[in-house]
Tab-separated table of C-alpha atoms in Angstrom:
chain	number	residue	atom	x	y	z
A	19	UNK	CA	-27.741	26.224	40.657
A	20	UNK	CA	-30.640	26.403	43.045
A	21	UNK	CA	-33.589	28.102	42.196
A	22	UNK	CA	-34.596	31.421	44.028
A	23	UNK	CA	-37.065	30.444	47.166
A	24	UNK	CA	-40.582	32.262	45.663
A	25	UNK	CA	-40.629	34.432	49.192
A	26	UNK	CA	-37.092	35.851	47.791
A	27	UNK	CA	-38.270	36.861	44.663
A	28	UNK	CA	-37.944	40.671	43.726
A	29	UNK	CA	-41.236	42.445	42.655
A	30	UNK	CA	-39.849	43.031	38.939
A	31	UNK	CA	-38.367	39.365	38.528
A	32	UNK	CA	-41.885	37.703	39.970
A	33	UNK	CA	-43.782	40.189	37.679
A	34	UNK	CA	-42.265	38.971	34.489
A	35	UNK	CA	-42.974	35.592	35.617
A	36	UNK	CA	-46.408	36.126	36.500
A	37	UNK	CA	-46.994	38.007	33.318
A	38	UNK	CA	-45.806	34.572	31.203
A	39	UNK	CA	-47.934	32.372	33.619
A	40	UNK	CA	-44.696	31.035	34.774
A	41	UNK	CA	-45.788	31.577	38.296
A	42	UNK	CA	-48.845	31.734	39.865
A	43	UNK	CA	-49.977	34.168	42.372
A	44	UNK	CA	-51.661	31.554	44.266
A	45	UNK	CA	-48.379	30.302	44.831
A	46	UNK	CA	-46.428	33.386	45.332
A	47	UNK	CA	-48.865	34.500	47.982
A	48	UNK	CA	-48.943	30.883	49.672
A	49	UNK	CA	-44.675	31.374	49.679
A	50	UNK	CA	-44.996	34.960	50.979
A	51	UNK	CA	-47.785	33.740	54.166
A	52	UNK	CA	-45.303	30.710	54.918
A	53	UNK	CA	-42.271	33.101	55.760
A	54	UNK	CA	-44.396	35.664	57.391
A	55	UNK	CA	-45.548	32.190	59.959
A	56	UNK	CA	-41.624	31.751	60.457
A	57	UNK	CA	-40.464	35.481	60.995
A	58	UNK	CA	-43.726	37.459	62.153
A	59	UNK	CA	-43.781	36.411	65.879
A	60	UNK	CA	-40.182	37.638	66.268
A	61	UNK	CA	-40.616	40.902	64.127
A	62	UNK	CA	-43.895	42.175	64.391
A	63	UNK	CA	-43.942	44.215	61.467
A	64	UNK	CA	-47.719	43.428	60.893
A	65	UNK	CA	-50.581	45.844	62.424
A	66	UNK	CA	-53.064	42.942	60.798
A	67	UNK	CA	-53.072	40.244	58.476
A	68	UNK	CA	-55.722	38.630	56.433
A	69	UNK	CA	-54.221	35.332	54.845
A	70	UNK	CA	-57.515	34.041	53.646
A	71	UNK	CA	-58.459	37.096	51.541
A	72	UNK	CA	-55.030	37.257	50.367
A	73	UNK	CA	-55.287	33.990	48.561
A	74	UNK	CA	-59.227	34.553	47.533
A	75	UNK	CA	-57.427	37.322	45.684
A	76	UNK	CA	-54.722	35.808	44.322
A	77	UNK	CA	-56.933	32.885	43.288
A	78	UNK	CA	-59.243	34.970	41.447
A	79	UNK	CA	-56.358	37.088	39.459
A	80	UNK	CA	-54.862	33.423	38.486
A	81	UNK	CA	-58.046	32.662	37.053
A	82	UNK	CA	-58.172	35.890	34.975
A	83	UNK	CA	-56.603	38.616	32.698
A	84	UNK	CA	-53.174	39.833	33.789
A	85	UNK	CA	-54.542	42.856	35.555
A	86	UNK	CA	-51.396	45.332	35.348
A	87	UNK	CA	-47.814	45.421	36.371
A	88	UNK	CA	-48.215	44.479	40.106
A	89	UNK	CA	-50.346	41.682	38.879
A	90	UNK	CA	-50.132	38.834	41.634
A	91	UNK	CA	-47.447	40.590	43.530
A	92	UNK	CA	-47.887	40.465	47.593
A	93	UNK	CA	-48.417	43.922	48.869
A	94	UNK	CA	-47.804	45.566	52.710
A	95	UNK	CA	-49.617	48.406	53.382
A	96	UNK	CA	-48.741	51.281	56.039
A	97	UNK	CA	-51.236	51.693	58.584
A	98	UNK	CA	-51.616	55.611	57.376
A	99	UNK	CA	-53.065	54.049	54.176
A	100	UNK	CA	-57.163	54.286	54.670
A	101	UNK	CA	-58.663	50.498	53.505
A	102	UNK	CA	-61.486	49.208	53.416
A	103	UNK	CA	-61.169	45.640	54.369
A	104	UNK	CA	-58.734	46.155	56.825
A	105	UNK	CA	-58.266	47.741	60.255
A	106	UNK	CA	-56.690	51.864	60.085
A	107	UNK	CA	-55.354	52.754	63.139
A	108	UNK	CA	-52.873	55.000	62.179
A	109	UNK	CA	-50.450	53.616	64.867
A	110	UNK	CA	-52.414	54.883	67.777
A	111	UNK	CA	-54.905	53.265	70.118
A	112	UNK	CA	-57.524	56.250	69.450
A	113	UNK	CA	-58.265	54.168	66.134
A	114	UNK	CA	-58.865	50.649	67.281
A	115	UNK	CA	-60.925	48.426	64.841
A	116	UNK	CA	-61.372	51.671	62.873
A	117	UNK	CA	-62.670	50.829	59.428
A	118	UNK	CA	-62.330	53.686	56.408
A	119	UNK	CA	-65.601	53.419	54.244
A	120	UNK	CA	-63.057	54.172	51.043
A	121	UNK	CA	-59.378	53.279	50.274
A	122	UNK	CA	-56.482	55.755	50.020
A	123	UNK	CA	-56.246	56.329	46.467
A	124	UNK	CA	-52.791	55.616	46.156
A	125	UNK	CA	-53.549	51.199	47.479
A	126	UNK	CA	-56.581	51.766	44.912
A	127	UNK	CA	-54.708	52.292	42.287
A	128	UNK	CA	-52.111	49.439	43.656
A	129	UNK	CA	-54.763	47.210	43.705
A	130	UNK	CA	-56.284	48.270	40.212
A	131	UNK	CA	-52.906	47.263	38.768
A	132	UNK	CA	-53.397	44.084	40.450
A	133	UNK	CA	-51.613	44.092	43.805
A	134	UNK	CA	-52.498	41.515	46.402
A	135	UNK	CA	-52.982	43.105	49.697
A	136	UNK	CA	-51.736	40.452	52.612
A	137	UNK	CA	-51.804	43.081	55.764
A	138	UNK	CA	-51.348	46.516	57.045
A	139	UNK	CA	-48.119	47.268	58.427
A	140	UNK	CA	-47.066	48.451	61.629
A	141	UNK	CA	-46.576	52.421	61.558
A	142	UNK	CA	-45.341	54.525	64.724
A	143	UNK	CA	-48.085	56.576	66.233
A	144	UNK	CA	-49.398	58.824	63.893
A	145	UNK	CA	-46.259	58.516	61.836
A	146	UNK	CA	-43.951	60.401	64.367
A	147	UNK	CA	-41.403	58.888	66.965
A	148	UNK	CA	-43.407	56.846	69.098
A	149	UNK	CA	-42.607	53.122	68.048
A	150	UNK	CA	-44.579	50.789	67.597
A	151	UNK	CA	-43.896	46.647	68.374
A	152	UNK	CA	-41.796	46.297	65.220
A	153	UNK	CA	-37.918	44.818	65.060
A	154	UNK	CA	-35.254	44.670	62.820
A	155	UNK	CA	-35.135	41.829	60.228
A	156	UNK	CA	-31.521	41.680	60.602
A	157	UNK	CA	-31.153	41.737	64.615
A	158	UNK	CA	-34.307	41.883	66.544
A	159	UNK	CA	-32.528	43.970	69.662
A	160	UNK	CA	-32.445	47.179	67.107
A	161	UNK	CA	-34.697	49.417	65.743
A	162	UNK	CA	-36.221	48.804	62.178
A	163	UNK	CA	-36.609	52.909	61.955
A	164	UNK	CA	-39.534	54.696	61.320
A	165	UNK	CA	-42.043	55.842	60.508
A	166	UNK	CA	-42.703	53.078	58.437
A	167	UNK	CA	-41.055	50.207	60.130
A	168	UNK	CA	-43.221	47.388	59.387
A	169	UNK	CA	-42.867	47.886	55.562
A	170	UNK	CA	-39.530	48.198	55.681
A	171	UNK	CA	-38.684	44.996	58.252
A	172	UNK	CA	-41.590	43.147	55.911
A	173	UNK	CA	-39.440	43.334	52.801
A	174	UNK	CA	-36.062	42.833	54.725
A	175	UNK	CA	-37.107	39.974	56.732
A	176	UNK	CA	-38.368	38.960	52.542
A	177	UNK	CA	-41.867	38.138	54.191
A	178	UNK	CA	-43.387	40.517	51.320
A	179	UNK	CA	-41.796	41.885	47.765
A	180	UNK	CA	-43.269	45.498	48.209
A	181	UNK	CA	-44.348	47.677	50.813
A	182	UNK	CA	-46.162	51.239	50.726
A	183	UNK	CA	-44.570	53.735	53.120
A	184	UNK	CA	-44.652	57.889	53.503
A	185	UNK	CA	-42.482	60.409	54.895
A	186	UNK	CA	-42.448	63.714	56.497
A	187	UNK	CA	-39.257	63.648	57.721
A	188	UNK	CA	-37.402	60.706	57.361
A	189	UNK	CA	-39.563	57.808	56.972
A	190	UNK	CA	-38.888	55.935	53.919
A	191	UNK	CA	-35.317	56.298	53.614
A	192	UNK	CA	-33.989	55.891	57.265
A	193	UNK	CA	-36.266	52.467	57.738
A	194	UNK	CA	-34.837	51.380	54.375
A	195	UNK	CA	-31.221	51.756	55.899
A	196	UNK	CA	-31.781	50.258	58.628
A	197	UNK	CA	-33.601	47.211	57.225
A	198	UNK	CA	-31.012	46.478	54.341
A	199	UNK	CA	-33.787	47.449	51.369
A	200	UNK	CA	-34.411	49.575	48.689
A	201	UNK	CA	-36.618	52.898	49.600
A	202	UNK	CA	-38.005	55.212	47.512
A	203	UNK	CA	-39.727	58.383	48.130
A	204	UNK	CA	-41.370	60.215	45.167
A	205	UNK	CA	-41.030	63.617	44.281
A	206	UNK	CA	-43.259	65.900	46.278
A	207	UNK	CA	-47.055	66.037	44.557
A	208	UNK	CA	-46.512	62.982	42.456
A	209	UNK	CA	-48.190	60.391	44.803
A	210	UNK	CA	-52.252	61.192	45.322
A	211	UNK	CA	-52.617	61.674	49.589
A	212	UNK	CA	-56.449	61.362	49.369
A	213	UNK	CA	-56.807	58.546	51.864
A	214	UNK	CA	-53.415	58.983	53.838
A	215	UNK	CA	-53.490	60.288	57.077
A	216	UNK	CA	-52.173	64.382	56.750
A	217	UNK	CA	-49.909	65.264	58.522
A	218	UNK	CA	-48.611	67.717	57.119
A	219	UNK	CA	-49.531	69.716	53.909
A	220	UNK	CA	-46.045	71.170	52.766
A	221	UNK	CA	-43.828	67.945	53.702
A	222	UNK	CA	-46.040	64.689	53.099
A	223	UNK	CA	-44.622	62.567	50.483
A	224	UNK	CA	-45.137	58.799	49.399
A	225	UNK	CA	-43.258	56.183	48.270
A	226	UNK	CA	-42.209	51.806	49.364
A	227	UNK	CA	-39.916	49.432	49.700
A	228	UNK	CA	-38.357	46.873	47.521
A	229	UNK	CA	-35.220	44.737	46.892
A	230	UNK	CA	-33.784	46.446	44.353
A	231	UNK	CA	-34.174	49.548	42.749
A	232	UNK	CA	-36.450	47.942	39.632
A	233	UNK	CA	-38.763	46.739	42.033
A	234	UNK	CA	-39.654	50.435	43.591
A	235	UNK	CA	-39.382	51.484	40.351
A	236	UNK	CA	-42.255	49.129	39.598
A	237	UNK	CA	-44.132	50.500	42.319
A	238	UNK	CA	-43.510	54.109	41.916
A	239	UNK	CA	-45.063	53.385	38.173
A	240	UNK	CA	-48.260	52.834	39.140
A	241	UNK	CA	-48.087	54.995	42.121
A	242	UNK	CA	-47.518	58.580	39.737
A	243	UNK	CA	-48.920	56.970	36.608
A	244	UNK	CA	-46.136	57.548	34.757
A	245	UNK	CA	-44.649	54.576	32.779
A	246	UNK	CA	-41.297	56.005	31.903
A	247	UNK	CA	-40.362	55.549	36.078
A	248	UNK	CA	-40.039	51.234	34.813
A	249	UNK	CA	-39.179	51.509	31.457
A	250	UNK	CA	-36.195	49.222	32.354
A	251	UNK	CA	-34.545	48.856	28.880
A	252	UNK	CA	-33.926	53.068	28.593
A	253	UNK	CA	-31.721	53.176	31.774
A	254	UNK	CA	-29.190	51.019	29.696
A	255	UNK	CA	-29.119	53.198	27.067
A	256	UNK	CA	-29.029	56.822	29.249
A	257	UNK	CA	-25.416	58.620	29.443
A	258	UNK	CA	-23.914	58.265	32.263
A	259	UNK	CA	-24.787	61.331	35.363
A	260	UNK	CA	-22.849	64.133	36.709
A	261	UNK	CA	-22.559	62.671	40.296
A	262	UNK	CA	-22.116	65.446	43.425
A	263	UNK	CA	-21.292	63.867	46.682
A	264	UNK	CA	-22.722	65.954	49.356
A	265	UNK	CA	-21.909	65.142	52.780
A	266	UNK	CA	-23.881	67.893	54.049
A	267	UNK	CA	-23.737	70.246	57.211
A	268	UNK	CA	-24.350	67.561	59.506
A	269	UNK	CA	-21.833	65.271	58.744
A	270	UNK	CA	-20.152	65.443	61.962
A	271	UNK	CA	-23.113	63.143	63.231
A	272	UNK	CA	-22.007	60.803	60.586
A	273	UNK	CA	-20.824	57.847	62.530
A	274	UNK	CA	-17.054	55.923	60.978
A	275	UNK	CA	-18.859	53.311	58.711
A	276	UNK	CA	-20.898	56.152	57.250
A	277	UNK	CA	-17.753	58.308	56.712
A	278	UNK	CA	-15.255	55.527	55.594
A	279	UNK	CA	-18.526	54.200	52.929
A	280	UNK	CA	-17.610	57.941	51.729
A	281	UNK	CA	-14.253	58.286	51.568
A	282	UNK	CA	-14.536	55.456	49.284
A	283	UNK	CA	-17.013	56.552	46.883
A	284	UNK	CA	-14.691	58.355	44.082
A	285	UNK	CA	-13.004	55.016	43.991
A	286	UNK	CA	-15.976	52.667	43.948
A	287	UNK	CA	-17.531	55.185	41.255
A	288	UNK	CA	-14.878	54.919	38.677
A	289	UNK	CA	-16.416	54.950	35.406
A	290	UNK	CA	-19.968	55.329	36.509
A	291	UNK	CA	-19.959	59.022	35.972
A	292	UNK	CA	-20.258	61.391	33.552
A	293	UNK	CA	-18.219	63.885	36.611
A	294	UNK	CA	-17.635	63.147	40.676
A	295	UNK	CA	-17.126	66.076	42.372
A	296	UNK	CA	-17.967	66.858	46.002
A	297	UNK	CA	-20.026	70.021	46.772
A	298	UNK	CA	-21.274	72.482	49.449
A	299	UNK	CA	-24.384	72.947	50.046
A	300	UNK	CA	-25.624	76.453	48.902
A	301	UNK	CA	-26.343	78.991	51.837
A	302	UNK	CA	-29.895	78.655	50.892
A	303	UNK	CA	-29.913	74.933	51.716
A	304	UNK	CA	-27.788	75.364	54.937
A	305	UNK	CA	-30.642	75.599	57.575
A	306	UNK	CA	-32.928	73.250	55.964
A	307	UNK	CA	-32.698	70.848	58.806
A	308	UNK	CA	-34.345	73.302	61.624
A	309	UNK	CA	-36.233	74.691	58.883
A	310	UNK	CA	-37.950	71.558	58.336
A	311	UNK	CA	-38.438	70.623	62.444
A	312	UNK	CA	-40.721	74.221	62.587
A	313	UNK	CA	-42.854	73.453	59.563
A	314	UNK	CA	-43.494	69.663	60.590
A	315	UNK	CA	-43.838	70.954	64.254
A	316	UNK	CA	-46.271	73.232	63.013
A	317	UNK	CA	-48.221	71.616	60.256
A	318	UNK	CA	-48.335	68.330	62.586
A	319	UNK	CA	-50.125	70.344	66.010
A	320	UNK	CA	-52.726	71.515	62.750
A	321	UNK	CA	-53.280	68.453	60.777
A	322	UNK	CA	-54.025	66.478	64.357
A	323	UNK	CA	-56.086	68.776	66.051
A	324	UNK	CA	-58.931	66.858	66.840
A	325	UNK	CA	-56.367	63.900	68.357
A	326	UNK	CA	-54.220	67.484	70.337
A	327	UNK	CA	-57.433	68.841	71.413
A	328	UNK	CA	-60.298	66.057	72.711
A	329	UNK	CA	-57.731	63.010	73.313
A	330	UNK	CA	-54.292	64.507	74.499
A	331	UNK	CA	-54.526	62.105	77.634
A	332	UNK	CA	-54.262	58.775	75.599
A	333	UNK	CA	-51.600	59.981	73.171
A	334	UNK	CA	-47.888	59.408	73.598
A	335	UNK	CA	-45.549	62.002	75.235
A	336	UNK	CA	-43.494	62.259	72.794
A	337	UNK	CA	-46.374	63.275	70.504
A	338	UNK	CA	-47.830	65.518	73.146
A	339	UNK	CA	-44.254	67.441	73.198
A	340	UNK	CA	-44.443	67.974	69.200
A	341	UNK	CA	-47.871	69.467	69.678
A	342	UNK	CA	-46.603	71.823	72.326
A	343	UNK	CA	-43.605	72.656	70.043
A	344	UNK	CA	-45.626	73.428	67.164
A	345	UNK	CA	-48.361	75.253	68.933
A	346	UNK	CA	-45.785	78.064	69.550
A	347	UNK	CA	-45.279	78.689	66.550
A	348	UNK	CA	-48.002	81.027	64.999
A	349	UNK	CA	-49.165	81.714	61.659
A	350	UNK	CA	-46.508	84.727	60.821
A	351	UNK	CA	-43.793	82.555	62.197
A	352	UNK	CA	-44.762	79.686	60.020
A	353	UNK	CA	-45.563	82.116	56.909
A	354	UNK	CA	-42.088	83.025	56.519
A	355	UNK	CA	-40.751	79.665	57.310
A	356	UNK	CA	-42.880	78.810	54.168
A	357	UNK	CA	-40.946	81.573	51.983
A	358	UNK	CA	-37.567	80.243	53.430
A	359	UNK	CA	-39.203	76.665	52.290
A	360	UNK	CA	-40.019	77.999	48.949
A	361	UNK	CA	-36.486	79.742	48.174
A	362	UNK	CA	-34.671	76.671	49.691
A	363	UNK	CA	-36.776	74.674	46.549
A	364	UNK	CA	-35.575	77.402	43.975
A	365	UNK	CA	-32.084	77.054	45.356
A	366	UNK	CA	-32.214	72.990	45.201
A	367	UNK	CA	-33.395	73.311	41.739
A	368	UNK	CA	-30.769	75.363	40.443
A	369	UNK	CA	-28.225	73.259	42.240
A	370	UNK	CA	-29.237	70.036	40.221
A	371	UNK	CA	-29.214	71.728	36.764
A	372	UNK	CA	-25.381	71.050	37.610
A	373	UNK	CA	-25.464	67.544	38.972
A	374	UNK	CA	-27.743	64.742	37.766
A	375	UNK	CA	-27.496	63.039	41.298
A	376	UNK	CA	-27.058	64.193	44.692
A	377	UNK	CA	-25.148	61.160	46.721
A	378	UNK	CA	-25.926	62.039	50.595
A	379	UNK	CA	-25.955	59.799	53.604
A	380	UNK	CA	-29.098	58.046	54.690
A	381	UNK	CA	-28.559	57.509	58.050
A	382	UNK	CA	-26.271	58.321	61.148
A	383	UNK	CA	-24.867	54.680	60.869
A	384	UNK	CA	-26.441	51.657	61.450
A	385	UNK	CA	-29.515	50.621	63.154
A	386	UNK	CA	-28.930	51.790	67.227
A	387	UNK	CA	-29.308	49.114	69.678
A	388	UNK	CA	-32.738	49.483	71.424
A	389	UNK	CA	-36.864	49.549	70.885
A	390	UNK	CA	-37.994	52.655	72.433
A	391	UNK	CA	-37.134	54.919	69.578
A	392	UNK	CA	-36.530	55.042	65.885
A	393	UNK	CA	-33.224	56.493	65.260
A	394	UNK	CA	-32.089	60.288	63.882
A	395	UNK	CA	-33.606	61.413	60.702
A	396	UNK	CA	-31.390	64.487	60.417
A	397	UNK	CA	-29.619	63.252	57.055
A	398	UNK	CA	-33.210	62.836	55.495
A	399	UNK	CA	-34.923	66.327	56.840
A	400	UNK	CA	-33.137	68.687	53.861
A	401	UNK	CA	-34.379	66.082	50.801
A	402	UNK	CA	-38.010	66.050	52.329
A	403	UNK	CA	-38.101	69.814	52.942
A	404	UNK	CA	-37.123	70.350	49.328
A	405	UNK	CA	-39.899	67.942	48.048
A	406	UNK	CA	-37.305	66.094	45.979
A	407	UNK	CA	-37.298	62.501	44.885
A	408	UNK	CA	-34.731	60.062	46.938
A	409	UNK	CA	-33.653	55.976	46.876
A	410	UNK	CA	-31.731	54.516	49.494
A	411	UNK	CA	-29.208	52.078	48.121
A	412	UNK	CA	-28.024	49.513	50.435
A	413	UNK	CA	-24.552	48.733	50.293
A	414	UNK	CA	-23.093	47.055	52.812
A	415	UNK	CA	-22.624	46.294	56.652
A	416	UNK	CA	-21.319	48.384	59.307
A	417	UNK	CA	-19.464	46.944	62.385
A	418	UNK	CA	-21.929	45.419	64.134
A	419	UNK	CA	-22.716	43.434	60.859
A	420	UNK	CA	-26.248	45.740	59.956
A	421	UNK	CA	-26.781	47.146	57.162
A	422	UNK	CA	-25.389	51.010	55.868
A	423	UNK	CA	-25.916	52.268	53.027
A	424	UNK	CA	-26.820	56.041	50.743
A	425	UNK	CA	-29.299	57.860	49.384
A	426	UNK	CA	-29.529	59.072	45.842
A	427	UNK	CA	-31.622	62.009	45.259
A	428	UNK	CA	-32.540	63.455	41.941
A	429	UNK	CA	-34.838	66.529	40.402
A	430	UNK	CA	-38.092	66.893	41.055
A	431	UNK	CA	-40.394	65.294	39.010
A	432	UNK	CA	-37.371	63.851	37.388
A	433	UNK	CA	-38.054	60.666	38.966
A	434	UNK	CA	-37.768	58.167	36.173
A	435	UNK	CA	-34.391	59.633	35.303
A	436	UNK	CA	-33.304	59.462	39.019
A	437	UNK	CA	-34.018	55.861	39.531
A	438	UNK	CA	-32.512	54.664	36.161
A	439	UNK	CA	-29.248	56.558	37.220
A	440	UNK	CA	-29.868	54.660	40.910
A	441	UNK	CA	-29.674	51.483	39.144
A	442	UNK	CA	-26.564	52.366	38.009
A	443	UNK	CA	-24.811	53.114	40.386
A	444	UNK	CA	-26.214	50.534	43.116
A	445	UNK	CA	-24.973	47.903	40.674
A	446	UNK	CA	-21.767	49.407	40.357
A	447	UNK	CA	-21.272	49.808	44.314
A	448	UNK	CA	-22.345	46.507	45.188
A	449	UNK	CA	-20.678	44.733	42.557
């Protein structure tokens, strides 16, 4: 049997081999900046690259200690992640050849556990709807999603292992649909922001992209500092989870791939549970979508001020209408939609002292046709609003032969629980 091309490695296979000195990161990196020559003039999923420091560092972990668990592994970086060797624009033009004088402290801590940082990756503007130049791995006339579309198209297009990404709305998960990869968004709080661009206080959480669900697991270990999220030989060994299938209030905007993938899950999930049932949301939960929109709408027109208020003229109008949106909403408005916010959480959290996993779509379907926007979030709004911890699973093609796929969502803070049971249940939906 052939050998796996080094560019197609997943993070957590190329980690044990770089670990053993199996592989070297010189050459992982030199694998990696060959497939990014063949597919990055097509895609575009890079804001900047910088080949030559990539390799000084992989050189110089190859001739040292193994650093940490992302030792020698090729790392993308959203361009909302403050660095300080690299260009942070943030996705807009405002921040050309802008250069942070610190790094966010979540790629710090990436690159204390040894990361290689190969580029920043393309980000709409300011994280919100505006694309940027980035297409989809899998057909370059669709949309890779967004926010963070270069991440996501860099691991689908297998140019990079891992990717760093955030979301506000729906920017982990729905790129990771579209792009046929694994996304995972940590529970609310467990990422550090310093660094990150805010855009919103209540909302912001952090996350990347991998292959498979070990891989962001890998990641999201060093990201929260909490080993237990890759402790890989206890998710064998955990009984198996009280599954709820929740197609949600929008599920009319569920296209037929999404709904027939659905139909089919009590089948496909034979064995894999503990219990399957399918729920309704609580009442609590049922305006979550809109209820999210006015706190992002609100918290956004805040957080970019400065951009709203002495640069409105160079900034997109999409952007512009956001601001306007969230300007007319006022403090007492937003107050209460904070409350709502707060019950909605207490709600959430007594709904999963039932269920073990939530399965919910991740997307409307598959990746639209198109460049000049980013797709529908509306199946990730709830899970972000609620601050809880969500994978997308990738598991299989629509009609037009893109990827489709789910997202798992868990407790909060239950995170290493959540992706051991995501394991699961990818493997058995794939197999």
């Amino acid at each position: 049997m052939a050998s796996t091309p080094l560019h197609e490695l997943g993070a957590a296979e190329a980690a044990i081999r770089l670990a053993r000195r199996d592989l070297t990161a010189v050459a992982l990196v030199r694998a990696c900046l060959d497939r990014i020559a063949q597919r990055e003039p097509e895609l575009h999923a890079f804001a900047c690259l910088d080949a030559d420091a990539a390799l000084a560092q992989a050189r110089a972990l190859d001739a040292g200690p193994i650093r940490g668990p992302l030792h020698g592994l090729p790392l993308g970086v959203k361009d909302l992640f403050d660095s300080v060797d690299l260009p942070t624009t943030y996705g807009s033009a405002l921040y050309a050849g802008h250069r942070p004088s610190v790094d966010a402290a979540a790629l710090a801590l990436c690159r204390e556990a040894g990361a290689v940082v190969v580029g920043k990756t393309v980000t709409t503007e300011f994280a919100y709807f505006q694309p940027g130049p980035t297409r989809n791995p899998h057909h370059p006339g669709h949309t890779p999603g967004g926010s963070s579309s270069g991440s996501a198209a860099a691991v689908g297009a297998a140019m990079l292992p891992l990717a760093l990404g955030s979301q506000t709305a729906g920017s982990i998960i729905r790129p990771a649909a579209y792009c046929g990869v694994v996304g995972y968004q940590a529970s609310l709080g467990r990422v550090p922001r310093a660094g990150i661009k805010t855009l919103s206080e209540t909302l912001d959480a952090f996350g990347g992209f991998g292959r498979s669900v070990r891989d962001v697991a890998l990641l999201g270990a060093v990201l929260t500092g909490d080993p237990r999220l890759a402790a890989f030989d206890a998710w064998a060994d955990a009984p198996a989870p009280r599954i709820a299938i929740v197609r949600t209030p929008e599920w009319a905007q569920a296209d037929a791939d999404v709904q027939a993938l659905f139909d089919a899950l009590s089948h496909a999930l034979t064995g894999s549970a503990a219990t399957l049932v399918e729920i309704e949301l609580p009442a609590a939960l049922a305006d979550g979508v809109a209820l999210q929109k006015r706190v992002m709408a609100h918290e956004m027109a805040r957080a970019l001020s400065h951009e709203r208020v002495r640069h409105a003229d160079r900034l997109s109008p999409r952007l512009r209408a956001l601001f306007d949106e969230g300007m007319a909403i006022d403090g007492a408005q937003h107050a209460a939609d904070l409350v709502c916010t707060g019950l909605a959480r207490a709600a959430a959290l007594r709904l999963l002292e039932q269920h073990d996993v939530l399965l919910a779509p991740s997307a409307t379907g598959e990746a639209p046709v198109g460049l000049d926007a980013t797709g529908d979030p509306v199946f990730c709004r709830l899970w972000t609003l609620l601050g809880l911890p969500c994978v997308h699973l990738p598991v299989g093609v629509g009609r037009h032969g893109l990827p489709i796929g789910l997202q798992a969502i868990g407790r909060r803070h239950d995170d290493h629980r959540l992706l051991g049971h995501a394991e699961r249940l990818h493997l058995a939906l794939t197999r």
